[in-house]
CSV table of C-alpha atoms in Angstrom, one decimal:
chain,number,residue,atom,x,y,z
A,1,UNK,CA,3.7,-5.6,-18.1
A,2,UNK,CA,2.2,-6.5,-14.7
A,3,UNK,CA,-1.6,-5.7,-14.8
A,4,UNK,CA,-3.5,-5.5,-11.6
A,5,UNK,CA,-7.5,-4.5,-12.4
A,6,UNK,CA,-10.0,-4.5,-9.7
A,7,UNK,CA,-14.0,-4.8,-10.6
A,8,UNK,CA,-17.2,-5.0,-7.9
A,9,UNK,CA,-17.2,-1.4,-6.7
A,10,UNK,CA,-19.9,0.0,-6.2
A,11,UNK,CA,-22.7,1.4,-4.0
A,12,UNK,CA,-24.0,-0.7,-1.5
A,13,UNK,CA,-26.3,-0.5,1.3
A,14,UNK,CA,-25.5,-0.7,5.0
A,15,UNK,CA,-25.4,-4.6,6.0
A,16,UNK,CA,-25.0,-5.5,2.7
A,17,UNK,CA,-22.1,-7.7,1.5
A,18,UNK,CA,-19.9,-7.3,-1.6
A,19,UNK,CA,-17.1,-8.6,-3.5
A,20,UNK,CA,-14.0,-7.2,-5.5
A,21,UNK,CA,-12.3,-8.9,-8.1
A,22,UNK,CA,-9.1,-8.1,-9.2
A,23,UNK,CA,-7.6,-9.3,-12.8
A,24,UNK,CA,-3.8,-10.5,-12.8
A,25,UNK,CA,-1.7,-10.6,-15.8
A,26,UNK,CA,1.9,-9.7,-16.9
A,27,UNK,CA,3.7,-12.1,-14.1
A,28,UNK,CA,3.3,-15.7,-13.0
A,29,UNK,CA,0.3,-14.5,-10.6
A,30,UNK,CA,0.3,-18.4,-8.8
A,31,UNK,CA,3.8,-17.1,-7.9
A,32,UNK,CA,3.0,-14.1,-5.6
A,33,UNK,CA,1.5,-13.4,-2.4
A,34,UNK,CA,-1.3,-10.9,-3.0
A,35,UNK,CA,-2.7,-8.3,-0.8
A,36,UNK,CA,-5.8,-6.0,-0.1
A,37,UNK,CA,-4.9,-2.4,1.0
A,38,UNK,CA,-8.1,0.1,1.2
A,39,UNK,CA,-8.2,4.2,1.6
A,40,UNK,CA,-11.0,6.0,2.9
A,41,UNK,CA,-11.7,9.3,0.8
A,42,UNK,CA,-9.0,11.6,1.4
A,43,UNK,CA,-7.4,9.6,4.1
A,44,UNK,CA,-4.3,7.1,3.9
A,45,UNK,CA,-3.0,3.7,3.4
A,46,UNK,CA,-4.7,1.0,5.4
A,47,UNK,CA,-3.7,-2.3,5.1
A,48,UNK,CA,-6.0,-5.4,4.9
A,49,UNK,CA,-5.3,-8.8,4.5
A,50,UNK,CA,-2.5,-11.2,2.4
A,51,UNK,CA,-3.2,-14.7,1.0
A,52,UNK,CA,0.1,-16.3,0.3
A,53,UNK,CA,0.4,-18.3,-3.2
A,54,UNK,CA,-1.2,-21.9,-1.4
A,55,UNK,CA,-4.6,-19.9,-1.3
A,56,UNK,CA,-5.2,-21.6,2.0
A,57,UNK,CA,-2.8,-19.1,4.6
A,58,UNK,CA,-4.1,-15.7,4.8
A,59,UNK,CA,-3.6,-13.0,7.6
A,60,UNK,CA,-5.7,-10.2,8.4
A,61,UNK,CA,-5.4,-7.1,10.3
A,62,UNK,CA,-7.4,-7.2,13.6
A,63,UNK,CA,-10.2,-4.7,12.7
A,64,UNK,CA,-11.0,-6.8,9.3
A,65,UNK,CA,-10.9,-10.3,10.9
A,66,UNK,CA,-14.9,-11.7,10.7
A,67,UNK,CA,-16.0,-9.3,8.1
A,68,UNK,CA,-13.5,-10.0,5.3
A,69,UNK,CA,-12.4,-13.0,3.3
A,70,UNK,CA,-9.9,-12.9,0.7
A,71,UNK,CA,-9.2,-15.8,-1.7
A,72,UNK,CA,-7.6,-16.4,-5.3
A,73,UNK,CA,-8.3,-18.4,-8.2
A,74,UNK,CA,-4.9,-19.5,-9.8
A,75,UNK,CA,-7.2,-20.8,-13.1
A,76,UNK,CA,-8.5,-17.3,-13.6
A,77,UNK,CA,-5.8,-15.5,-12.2
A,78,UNK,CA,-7.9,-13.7,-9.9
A,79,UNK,CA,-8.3,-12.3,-6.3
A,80,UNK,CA,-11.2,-11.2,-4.7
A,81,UNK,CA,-11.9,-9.8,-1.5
A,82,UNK,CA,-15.6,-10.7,0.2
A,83,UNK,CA,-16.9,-7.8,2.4
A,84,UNK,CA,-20.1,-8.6,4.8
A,85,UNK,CA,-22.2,-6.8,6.7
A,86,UNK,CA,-20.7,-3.6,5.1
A,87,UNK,CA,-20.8,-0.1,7.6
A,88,UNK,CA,-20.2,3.5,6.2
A,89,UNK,CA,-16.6,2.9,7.9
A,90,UNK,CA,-15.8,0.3,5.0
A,91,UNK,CA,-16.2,3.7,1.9
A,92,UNK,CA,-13.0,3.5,0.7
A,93,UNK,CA,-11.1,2.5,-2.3
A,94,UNK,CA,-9.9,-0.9,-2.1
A,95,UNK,CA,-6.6,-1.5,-3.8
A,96,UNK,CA,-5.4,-5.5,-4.9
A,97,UNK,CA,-1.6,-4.8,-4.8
A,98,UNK,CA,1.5,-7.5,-5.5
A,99,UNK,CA,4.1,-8.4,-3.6
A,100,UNK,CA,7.7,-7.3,-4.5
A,101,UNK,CA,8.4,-11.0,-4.2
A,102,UNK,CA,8.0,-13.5,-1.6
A,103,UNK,CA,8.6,-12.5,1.7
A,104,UNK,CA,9.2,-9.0,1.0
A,105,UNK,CA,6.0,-7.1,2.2
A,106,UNK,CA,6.2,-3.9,0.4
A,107,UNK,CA,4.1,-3.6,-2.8
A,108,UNK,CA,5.7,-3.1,-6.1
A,109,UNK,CA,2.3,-3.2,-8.5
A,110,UNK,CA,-0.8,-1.6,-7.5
A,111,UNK,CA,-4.4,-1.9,-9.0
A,112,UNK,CA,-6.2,1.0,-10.0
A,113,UNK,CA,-8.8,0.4,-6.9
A,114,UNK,CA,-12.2,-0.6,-7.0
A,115,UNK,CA,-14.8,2.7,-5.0
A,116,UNK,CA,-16.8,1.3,-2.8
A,117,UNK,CA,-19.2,3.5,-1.1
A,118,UNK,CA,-21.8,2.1,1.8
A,119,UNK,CA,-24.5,4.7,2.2
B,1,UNK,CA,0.7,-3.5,16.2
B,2,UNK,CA,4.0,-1.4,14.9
B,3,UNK,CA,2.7,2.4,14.7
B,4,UNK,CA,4.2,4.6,11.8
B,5,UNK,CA,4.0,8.4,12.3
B,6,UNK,CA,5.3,10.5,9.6
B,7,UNK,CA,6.1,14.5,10.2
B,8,UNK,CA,4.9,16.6,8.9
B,9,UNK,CA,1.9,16.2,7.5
B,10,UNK,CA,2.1,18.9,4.6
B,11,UNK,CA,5.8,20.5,3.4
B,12,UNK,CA,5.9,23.7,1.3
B,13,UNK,CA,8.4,23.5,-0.6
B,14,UNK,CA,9.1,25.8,-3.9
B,15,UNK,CA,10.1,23.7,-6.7
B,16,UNK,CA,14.4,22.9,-7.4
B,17,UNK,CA,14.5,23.1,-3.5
B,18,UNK,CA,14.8,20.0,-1.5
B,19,UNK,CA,12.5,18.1,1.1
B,20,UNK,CA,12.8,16.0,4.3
B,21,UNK,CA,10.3,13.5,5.2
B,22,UNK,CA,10.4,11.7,8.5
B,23,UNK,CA,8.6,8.6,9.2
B,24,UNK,CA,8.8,7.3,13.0
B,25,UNK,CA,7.8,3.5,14.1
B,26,UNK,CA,6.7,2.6,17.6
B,27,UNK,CA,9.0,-0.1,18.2
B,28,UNK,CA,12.7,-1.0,15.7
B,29,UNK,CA,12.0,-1.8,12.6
B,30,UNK,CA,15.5,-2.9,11.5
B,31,UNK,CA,16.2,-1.4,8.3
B,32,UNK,CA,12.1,-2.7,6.8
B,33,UNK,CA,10.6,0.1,6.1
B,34,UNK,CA,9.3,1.2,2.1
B,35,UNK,CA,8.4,4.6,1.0
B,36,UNK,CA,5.1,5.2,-1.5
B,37,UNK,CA,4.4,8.1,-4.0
B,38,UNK,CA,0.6,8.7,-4.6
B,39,UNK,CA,-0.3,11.7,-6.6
B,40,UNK,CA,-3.9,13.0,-6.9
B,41,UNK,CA,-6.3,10.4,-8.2
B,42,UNK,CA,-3.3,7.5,-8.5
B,43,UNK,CA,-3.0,4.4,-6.9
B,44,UNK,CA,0.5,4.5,-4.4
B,45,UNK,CA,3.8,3.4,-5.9
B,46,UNK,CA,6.7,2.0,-4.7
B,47,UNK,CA,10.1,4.5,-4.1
B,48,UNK,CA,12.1,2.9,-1.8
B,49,UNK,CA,12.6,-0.6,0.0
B,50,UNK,CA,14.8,-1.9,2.4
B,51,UNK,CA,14.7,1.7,3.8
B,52,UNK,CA,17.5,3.0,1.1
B,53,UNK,CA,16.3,0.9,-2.2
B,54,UNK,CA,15.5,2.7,-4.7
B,55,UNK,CA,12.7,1.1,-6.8
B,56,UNK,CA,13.5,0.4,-10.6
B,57,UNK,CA,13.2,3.6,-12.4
B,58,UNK,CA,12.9,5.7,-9.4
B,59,UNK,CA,15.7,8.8,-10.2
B,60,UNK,CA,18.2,9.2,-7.9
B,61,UNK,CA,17.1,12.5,-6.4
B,62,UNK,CA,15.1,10.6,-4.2
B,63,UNK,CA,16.4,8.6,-1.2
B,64,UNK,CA,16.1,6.8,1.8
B,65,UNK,CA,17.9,6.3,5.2
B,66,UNK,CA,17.5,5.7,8.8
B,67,UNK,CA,17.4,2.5,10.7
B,68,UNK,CA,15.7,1.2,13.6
B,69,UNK,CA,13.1,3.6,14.3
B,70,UNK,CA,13.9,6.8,12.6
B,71,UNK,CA,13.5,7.0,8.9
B,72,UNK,CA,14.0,10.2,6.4
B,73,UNK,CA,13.2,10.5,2.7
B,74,UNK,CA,14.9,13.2,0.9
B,75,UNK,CA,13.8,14.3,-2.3
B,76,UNK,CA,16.1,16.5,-3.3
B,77,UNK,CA,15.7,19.3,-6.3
B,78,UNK,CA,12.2,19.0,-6.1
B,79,UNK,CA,10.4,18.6,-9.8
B,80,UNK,CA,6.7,19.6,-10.2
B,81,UNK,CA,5.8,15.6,-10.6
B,82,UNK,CA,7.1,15.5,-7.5
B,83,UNK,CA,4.1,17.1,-5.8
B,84,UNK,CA,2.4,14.8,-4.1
B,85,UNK,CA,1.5,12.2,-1.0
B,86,UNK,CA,4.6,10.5,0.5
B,87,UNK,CA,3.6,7.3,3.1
B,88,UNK,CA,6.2,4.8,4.5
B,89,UNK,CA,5.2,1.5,5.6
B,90,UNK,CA,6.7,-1.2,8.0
B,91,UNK,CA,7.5,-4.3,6.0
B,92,UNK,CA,8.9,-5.9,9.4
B,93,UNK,CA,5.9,-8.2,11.0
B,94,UNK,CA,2.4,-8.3,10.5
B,95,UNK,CA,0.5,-6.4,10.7
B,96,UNK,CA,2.0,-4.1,7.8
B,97,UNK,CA,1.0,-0.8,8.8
B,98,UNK,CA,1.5,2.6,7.1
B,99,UNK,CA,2.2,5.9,8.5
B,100,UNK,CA,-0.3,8.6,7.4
B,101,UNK,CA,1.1,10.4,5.0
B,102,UNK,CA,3.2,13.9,4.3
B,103,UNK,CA,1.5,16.2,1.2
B,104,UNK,CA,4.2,17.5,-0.4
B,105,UNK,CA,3.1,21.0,-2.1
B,106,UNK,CA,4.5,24.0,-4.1
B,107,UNK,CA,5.1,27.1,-2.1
């Protein structure tokens, strides 16, 4: 079945840079767009960035351009998501989610999220 | 940038009853629009697509309607799993945007 399992969390000072991985298996993972979505603690859904399958087209949303880079290994199956100059804004739990299937941007597989907290 | 309000933001609701969820975009949508399930301490997951989709193994007392700019989920029969935090999202241009939630709880 389609696993989705984020690493790199942690707790990080401000200014400091990160990055989350996230593990892909149970589906052709070269296939599928991928996507970051992140949820501050006890707020909602907040959607990131995708990089489609060519690993070389992504699109951010406005407040994450600069600061965020997103990029995928196709060998490892593997996304990550690069974070920089990290504010108290960016505690939240980033989730590496799949696309239904191409095209169709809804998520049908979600990681368990990766808790990162910038204090 | 599409905005997605969803009303309200907490429904009591006592459990075999049924609930409405509305979800509102800024601008038409067309019929793009998905609904998410997160209960407490779970990642989101996927209900309905394409506005009226059910997912695969999603039961049939929940669905979807609206087009345009006016949405509704209706869960009917409520089930204590059923308890939780309902968010739709705008699948229609970028950037995908989610509406802030409705807590479902038990009255």
């Amino acid at each position: 079945q389609v696993q989705l399992v984020e690493s790199g969390g942690g707790v990080v000072q401000p200014g400091g840079s990160l990055r989350v991985s996230c593990a892909a298996s149970g589906f052709t993972f070269s296939r599928y767009s991928m996507h970051w979505v992140r949820q501050a603690p006890g707020k909602g859904l907040e959607w990131l960035v995708v990089i489609e399958i060519n690993g070389a087209t992504t699109y951010y949303a406005d407040s994450m351009k600069g600061r965020f880079t997103t990029s995928r290994d196709h060998s490892k199956n593997t996304l990550y998501l690069q974070i920089n100059s990290l504010t108290p804004d960016d505690t939240a739990i980033y989730y590496c989610v799949k696309e239904f299937e191409n095209d169709k941007w809804f998520f049908d597989h979600w990681g368990q999220g990766a808790l990162v907290i910038v204090s | 940038e599409i905005v997605m309000t969803q009303s309200p933001a907490t429904l009591s609701v006592s459990p075999g009853e049924s609930a409405t969820l509305s979800c509102r975009a800024s601008q038409s949508i067309s019929s793009n629009l998905a609904w998410y399930q997160q209960k407490r301490g779970q990642a989101p997951s996927l209900l309905i697509y394409g506005a009226s989709t059910r997912a695969t193994g999603i039961p049939a007392r929940f669905s979807g309607s609206g087009s345009g700019t006016e949405f509704t989920l209706t869960i009917s029969s409520l089930q204590p799993e059923d308890f939780a935090v309902y968010y739709c999202q705008q699948h229609y241009n970028w950037p995908l945007t989610f509406g802030g939630g409705t807590k479902v709880e038990i009255k």
